[in-house]
Coordinates of C-alpha atoms in Angstrom, one line a residue:
M20 CA -6.9 15.4 3.9
K21 CA 0.8 23.8 5.4
T22 CA 3.1 26.8 5.7
G23 CA 1.6 30.0 4.4
R24 CA -1.7 28.3 3.4
I25 CA -5.0 29.8 4.2
N26 CA -6.5 29.2 7.6
F27 CA -9.6 27.2 6.8
R28 CA -11.5 28.3 9.9
A29 CA -10.8 31.9 9.0
A30 CA -11.6 31.3 5.4
A31 CA -15.0 30.1 6.3
L32 CA -15.9 33.5 7.7
G33 CA -17.8 35.8 5.4
L34 CA -18.3 33.1 2.7
S35 CA -21.9 32.9 1.5
V36 CA -23.9 29.7 2.1
I37 CA -26.5 28.5 -0.4
A38 CA -28.2 25.3 -1.2
P39 CA -26.1 22.2 -1.4
P40 CA -24.4 21.4 -4.8
F41 CA -26.0 18.8 -7.0
F42 CA -23.6 16.1 -6.1
W43 CA -24.0 16.3 -2.3
T44 CA -25.8 13.7 -0.3
E45 CA -27.6 14.0 3.0
A46 CA -24.4 12.8 4.6
A47 CA -22.8 16.2 3.8
M48 CA -22.2 18.6 6.6
A49 CA -25.0 21.2 7.1
N50 CA -24.2 24.8 6.0
P51 CA -20.9 24.3 4.2
T52 CA -19.2 27.4 2.6
Y53 CA -17.5 27.6 -0.7
Q54 CA -15.6 30.0 -2.9
L55 CA -14.3 30.4 -6.4
L56 CA -10.5 30.6 -6.7
Q57 CA -8.2 31.6 -9.6
F58 CA -5.5 29.4 -10.9
G59 CA -3.0 32.0 -9.8
D60 CA -4.1 31.3 -6.2
L61 CA -2.7 27.8 -6.4
N62 CA 0.7 27.2 -4.8
G63 CA 2.9 25.5 -7.4
W64 CA 0.4 25.3 -10.2
A65 CA 2.8 26.4 -12.9
E66 CA 5.4 23.8 -11.9
D67 CA 3.2 20.7 -12.0
D68 CA 3.1 18.0 -14.6
H69 CA -0.3 18.7 -16.0
Q70 CA 0.0 16.1 -18.7
A71 CA 0.4 13.4 -16.1
A72 CA -2.9 14.5 -14.4
F73 CA -4.6 14.8 -17.8
D74 CA -3.6 11.2 -18.7
V75 CA -5.2 9.9 -15.4
F76 CA -8.3 12.0 -16.1
L77 CA -8.6 10.5 -19.6
S78 CA -8.5 7.0 -18.1
T79 CA -11.4 7.8 -15.8
F80 CA -14.0 10.2 -17.2
G81 CA -15.8 7.5 -19.2
D82 CA -17.8 6.6 -16.1
M83 CA -19.0 10.2 -15.4
R84 CA -22.6 10.5 -16.6
D85 CA -23.5 14.1 -15.6
P86 CA -24.1 16.1 -18.8
A87 CA -21.7 18.9 -17.7
W88 CA -18.9 16.3 -17.3
A89 CA -19.9 14.6 -20.5
T90 CA -19.2 17.8 -22.4
I91 CA -15.8 18.2 -20.8
C92 CA -15.0 14.6 -21.7
D93 CA -15.9 15.2 -25.3
V94 CA -13.5 18.2 -25.5
A95 CA -10.7 16.2 -23.9
L96 CA -11.0 13.4 -26.5
Q97 CA -10.4 15.9 -29.3
G98 CA -6.9 16.3 -28.1
Q99 CA -5.8 19.2 -25.8
E100 CA -2.7 20.7 -24.4
A101 CA -3.1 19.6 -20.8
R102 CA -2.5 22.8 -18.8
D103 CA -4.6 24.9 -21.2
F104 CA -7.4 22.3 -21.1
F105 CA -7.7 22.6 -17.3
V106 CA -7.5 26.4 -17.3
R107 CA -10.0 26.9 -20.2
F108 CA -12.7 24.4 -19.2
F109 CA -12.7 24.4 -15.4
K110 CA -13.3 26.7 -12.5
L111 CA -11.7 26.1 -9.0
V112 CA -14.1 25.5 -6.1
L113 CA -13.0 25.5 -2.5
I114 CA -15.5 23.9 -0.1
V115 CA -15.2 24.3 3.6
D116 CA -17.4 22.3 6.0
G117 CA -16.0 23.4 9.4
Q118 CA -13.9 20.3 9.9
D119 CA -10.1 20.5 10.0
P120 CA -8.3 19.6 6.8
L121 CA -6.5 16.3 6.9
F122 CA -4.4 14.5 4.3
T123 CA -3.3 10.9 4.8
G124 CA -1.9 8.2 2.5
Y125 CA -2.8 4.7 1.5
Y126 CA -1.2 2.0 -0.5
E127 CA -1.6 -1.5 -1.9
P128 CA -0.1 -4.1 0.5
E129 CA 1.7 -7.2 -0.4
L130 CA 0.9 -10.2 1.8
R131 CA 2.1 -13.8 2.0
G132 CA -0.6 -16.5 1.6
S133 CA -1.6 -20.0 0.5
M134 CA -4.6 -21.3 -1.3
T135 CA -4.9 -24.0 1.4
R136 CA -4.9 -23.7 5.2
G137 CA -1.8 -25.0 6.9
G138 CA 1.3 -24.1 8.8
P139 CA 1.5 -20.3 9.4
F140 CA -1.4 -19.7 6.9
Q141 CA -4.3 -19.6 9.3
Y142 CA -6.1 -16.3 8.7
P143 CA -8.6 -16.1 5.8
L144 CA -9.6 -13.4 3.5
Y145 CA -13.4 -13.9 3.1
R146 CA -15.7 -13.4 0.2
L147 CA -18.9 -11.4 1.0
P148 CA -21.5 -13.6 2.7
Q149 CA -25.2 -13.1 2.4
N150 CA -25.5 -12.3 6.1
S151 CA -22.4 -10.0 6.2
G152 CA -24.1 -7.4 8.5
E153 CA -24.9 -9.8 11.3
F154 CA -21.5 -9.9 13.0
S155 CA -18.9 -7.4 14.3
R156 CA -15.2 -8.0 13.8
R157 CA -14.9 -9.5 17.3
E158 CA -17.7 -12.0 16.6
I159 CA -16.4 -13.0 13.2
E160 CA -12.8 -13.7 14.4
K161 CA -13.5 -15.0 17.9
T162 CA -16.3 -17.4 16.9
N163 CA -15.1 -18.2 13.4
A164 CA -18.5 -17.2 12.2
F165 CA -18.0 -18.0 8.5
E166 CA -15.8 -21.1 8.8
G167 CA -16.9 -24.1 6.8
R168 CA -19.0 -22.1 4.3
G169 CA -16.5 -22.0 1.5
L170 CA -16.0 -18.3 1.6
E171 CA -12.2 -18.3 2.0
I172 CA -10.3 -16.8 -1.0
V173 CA -6.8 -17.4 0.4
W174 CA -5.1 -18.0 3.8
I175 CA -2.7 -15.4 5.2
D176 CA 0.2 -15.9 7.6
D177 CA -0.3 -12.8 9.7
P178 CA -3.6 -11.4 11.3
V179 CA -2.1 -7.9 11.5
D180 CA -1.6 -8.0 7.7
V181 CA -5.2 -9.0 7.2
F182 CA -6.4 -6.1 9.3
F183 CA -4.3 -3.5 7.5
L184 CA -5.4 -5.0 4.1
Q185 CA -8.9 -4.4 5.2
V186 CA -8.1 -0.8 6.0
Q187 CA -6.4 -0.3 2.6
G188 CA -9.2 -2.2 0.7
S189 CA -7.1 -4.0 -1.8
G190 CA -3.8 -5.8 -2.1
R191 CA -1.6 -8.5 -3.6
V192 CA -1.0 -11.9 -2.1
V193 CA 2.3 -13.7 -2.9
L194 CA 1.5 -17.5 -2.8
D195 CA 3.7 -20.1 -1.1
T196 CA 3.5 -22.2 -4.3
G197 CA 4.7 -19.4 -6.6
G198 CA 2.7 -16.7 -8.4
G199 CA 0.1 -14.6 -6.7
I200 CA -3.4 -13.2 -6.7
R201 CA -4.9 -9.8 -6.4
V202 CA -7.9 -9.0 -4.2
G203 CA -10.1 -5.9 -4.0
Y204 CA -12.9 -4.6 -1.9
G205 CA -15.9 -6.9 -2.0
G206 CA -18.1 -5.4 0.7
A207 CA -18.3 -4.8 4.4
N208 CA -20.4 -5.7 7.5
G209 CA -21.8 -2.2 7.7
R210 CA -20.4 -1.5 11.1
E211 CA -18.8 1.9 11.8
Y212 CA -15.1 2.2 11.3
S213 CA -13.1 3.0 14.4
S214 CA -9.5 4.1 14.5
I215 CA -7.1 1.7 16.2
G216 CA -4.6 4.5 16.6
L217 CA -7.1 6.7 18.4
E218 CA -7.9 3.8 20.6
L219 CA -4.2 3.5 21.7
V220 CA -4.3 7.2 22.4
R221 CA -7.5 6.9 24.4
R222 CA -5.9 4.2 26.5
G223 CA -2.9 6.4 27.2
V224 CA -0.4 4.0 25.4
Y225 CA 0.7 6.7 23.0
Q226 CA 0.2 10.4 22.3
S227 CA -1.4 11.2 19.0
H228 CA 1.7 12.5 17.3
Q229 CA 3.5 9.1 18.1
V230 CA 0.9 6.9 16.3
S231 CA 1.7 5.5 12.8
A232 CA 0.9 2.3 10.9
D233 CA 4.2 0.8 11.9
V234 CA 3.7 1.8 15.6
I235 CA 0.3 0.1 15.6
R236 CA 1.7 -3.1 13.9
N237 CA 4.5 -3.4 16.3
W238 CA 2.3 -2.9 19.4
V239 CA -0.3 -5.5 18.2
R240 CA 2.5 -8.1 17.4
N241 CA 4.3 -7.5 20.7
N242 CA 1.2 -7.8 22.9
G243 CA -0.2 -11.2 22.0
E244 CA -3.8 -11.7 22.8
E245 CA -4.2 -8.2 24.1
G246 CA -2.9 -7.0 20.7
R247 CA -5.4 -9.1 18.8
Q248 CA -8.2 -7.8 21.0
L249 CA -7.1 -4.2 20.3
L250 CA -8.1 -4.8 16.6
W251 CA -11.6 -5.8 17.8
A252 CA -12.1 -2.2 18.9
N253 CA -12.8 -1.6 15.2
D254 CA -16.2 -3.3 14.5
S255 CA -15.9 -2.7 10.8
Y256 CA -14.9 -5.9 8.8
V257 CA -14.1 -5.9 5.1
F258 CA -14.7 -8.8 2.6
F259 CA -12.8 -9.2 -0.7
R260 CA -13.1 -10.5 -4.2
E261 CA -10.4 -11.6 -6.7
V262 CA -9.5 -9.0 -9.3
N263 CA -6.9 -10.8 -11.3
E264 CA -8.0 -9.2 -14.5
V265 CA -6.0 -6.0 -13.6
P266 CA -2.6 -6.1 -15.2
A267 CA 0.3 -6.4 -12.7
H268 CA 1.8 -3.1 -13.8
M269 CA -1.4 -1.2 -13.0
G270 CA -2.7 -0.1 -9.6
P271 CA -5.6 -1.7 -7.8
L272 CA -9.2 -0.8 -8.6
G273 CA -10.7 2.2 -6.9
A274 CA -14.3 3.1 -6.2
M275 CA -14.9 3.8 -9.9
N276 CA -13.7 0.3 -10.8
R277 CA -10.7 1.9 -12.5
S278 CA -7.0 1.4 -11.6
V279 CA -5.7 4.1 -9.2
T280 CA -2.4 5.8 -10.1
P281 CA 0.4 6.4 -7.6
M282 CA 0.7 10.0 -6.5
R283 CA -2.0 11.1 -9.0
T284 CA -5.0 9.5 -7.3
V285 CA -6.8 10.5 -4.1
A286 CA -9.7 9.0 -2.2
I287 CA -12.2 11.7 -1.3
D288 CA -15.7 12.0 0.3
P289 CA -18.1 11.8 -2.6
A290 CA -20.6 13.8 -0.5
F291 CA -18.6 16.8 -1.5
V292 CA -16.3 15.8 -4.4
P293 CA -17.6 14.1 -7.6
L294 CA -15.8 10.9 -8.3
G295 CA -13.7 11.4 -11.4
A296 CA -13.1 15.1 -10.8
P297 CA -9.6 16.6 -11.0
V298 CA -8.6 18.1 -7.6
W299 CA -5.7 20.3 -6.7
I300 CA -3.9 19.1 -3.6
E301 CA -1.8 21.4 -1.4
K302 CA -0.4 19.2 1.4
D303 CA 1.9 20.7 4.0
G304 CA 4.0 18.7 6.5
A305 CA 7.6 17.4 6.3
D306 CA 7.3 16.7 2.6
P307 CA 5.0 19.4 1.1
L308 CA 3.1 18.4 -2.0
N309 CA 1.4 20.6 -4.6
R310 CA -0.1 18.5 -7.3
L311 CA -3.1 18.0 -9.6
M312 CA -4.7 14.6 -9.0
V313 CA -8.0 12.8 -9.8
A314 CA -10.6 11.7 -7.3
K315 CA -10.9 8.1 -8.2
D316 CA -11.5 6.4 -4.8
T317 CA -13.3 6.6 -1.5
G318 CA -12.9 5.2 1.9
S319 CA -15.0 4.7 5.1
A320 CA -12.6 6.9 7.1
I321 CA -12.6 9.7 4.4
K322 CA -15.2 12.1 5.6
G323 CA -15.4 15.9 4.9
S324 CA -14.8 18.4 2.1
Q325 CA -11.1 18.9 3.1
R326 CA -10.3 15.2 3.7
A327 CA -8.2 13.3 1.2
D328 CA -6.2 10.0 1.1
I329 CA -3.3 10.0 -1.4
F330 CA -2.4 6.7 -3.1
F331 CA 1.3 6.0 -2.8
G332 CA 1.7 2.8 -4.7
T333 CA 2.3 -0.9 -4.0
G334 CA 4.5 -2.7 -1.4
D335 CA 6.4 -2.0 1.8
V336 CA 8.1 1.3 0.7
A337 CA 4.9 2.8 -0.4
G338 CA 3.3 1.6 2.8
R339 CA 5.9 3.3 5.0
D340 CA 5.7 6.5 3.0
A341 CA 1.9 6.5 3.2
G342 CA 1.9 5.7 6.9
R343 CA 3.9 8.8 7.7
I344 CA 1.4 11.2 6.2
R345 CA -1.0 13.1 8.4
D346 CA -0.9 16.7 7.4
D347 CA -2.8 19.9 7.0
G348 CA -3.5 21.6 3.6
R349 CA -6.3 22.3 1.3
L350 CA -8.2 20.5 -1.5
V351 CA -9.6 22.5 -4.4
I352 CA -12.1 20.9 -6.9
L353 CA -11.9 21.6 -10.6
M354 CA -15.5 21.8 -11.8
P355 CA -17.0 22.3 -15.2
I356 CA -17.5 26.1 -15.6
Q357 CA -21.3 26.0 -15.8
S358 CA -21.5 23.7 -12.7
A359 CA -19.2 26.0 -10.7
Y360 CA -21.2 29.1 -11.5
A361 CA -24.5 27.3 -10.7
L362 CA -23.1 26.9 -7.1
L363 CA -22.5 30.6 -6.8
P364 CA -25.3 32.4 -8.7
D365 CA -24.1 35.9 -7.6
V366 CA -20.8 35.5 -9.4
I367 CA -20.6 37.2 -12.8
A368 CA -19.0 35.0 -15.4

């Protein structure tokens, strides 16, 4: 969030800078640059499954209230050939904010749990308390700040799994009595997110290219109390809610309160990318990926116009695949035509 892709620092040179687009917030970087591209500029556009992306877009656009998007949604509902729909009714907008592009992956974990505390099940998933912002992660876990308040949803057998569930934001819990529950993001304590991987690099334990989710898990589990305290370097703490209304065959709920779709959904920074917008992803790395996706989710670590987190699915295999992704590339937004031209008033339609 890239062999032969454009150099983003070079691409920024010479691009005009105008007032921020209508969907930006004050959190956006100052003086971003942007550019209209052609569909022929996209690597692999002709080979993609546009219908798969169109189906995901159809499941999402009902929550988009801007009039420009409402018009697009009305057209989509009339029945369209997918590839032609995207080409006819959208323009491609590349936004560069000076930060290096970065693509990562996320997934829906599966944890082991119990509805009652006992045996290995000692680590709670909490509902959002009224005073959620009063405590850091260290204070919550070291002092059991919320114990005895009836906030526990379920008890988990591994504190490392709890931590990574909080990073992912949603997951499934397989219960010791059979069956299971699903949990989703319920809120946070408002503290800034800090990367545990970067903390291990800062301490000299690993070099940056050595760090992955599995490496972090193993280090924490193999280092007892020191491992537990490493997790406290991230002050951010996430609370959950039950979301059992989502059918088991569908993905977890994203930021739009809609199920996310494996390999067709990305989490983005809504300061730059409208939630619900189609986005073209070109990810380099060991497993290059050129694909049309939909921006249905966000995340506290997803910051910047060229930052995206790809949803890989549910379970351990998806987790391993997602954990290996840390690649360069580019993200291009598909915008309604009138909205795209409004961003670049000197462009002749």
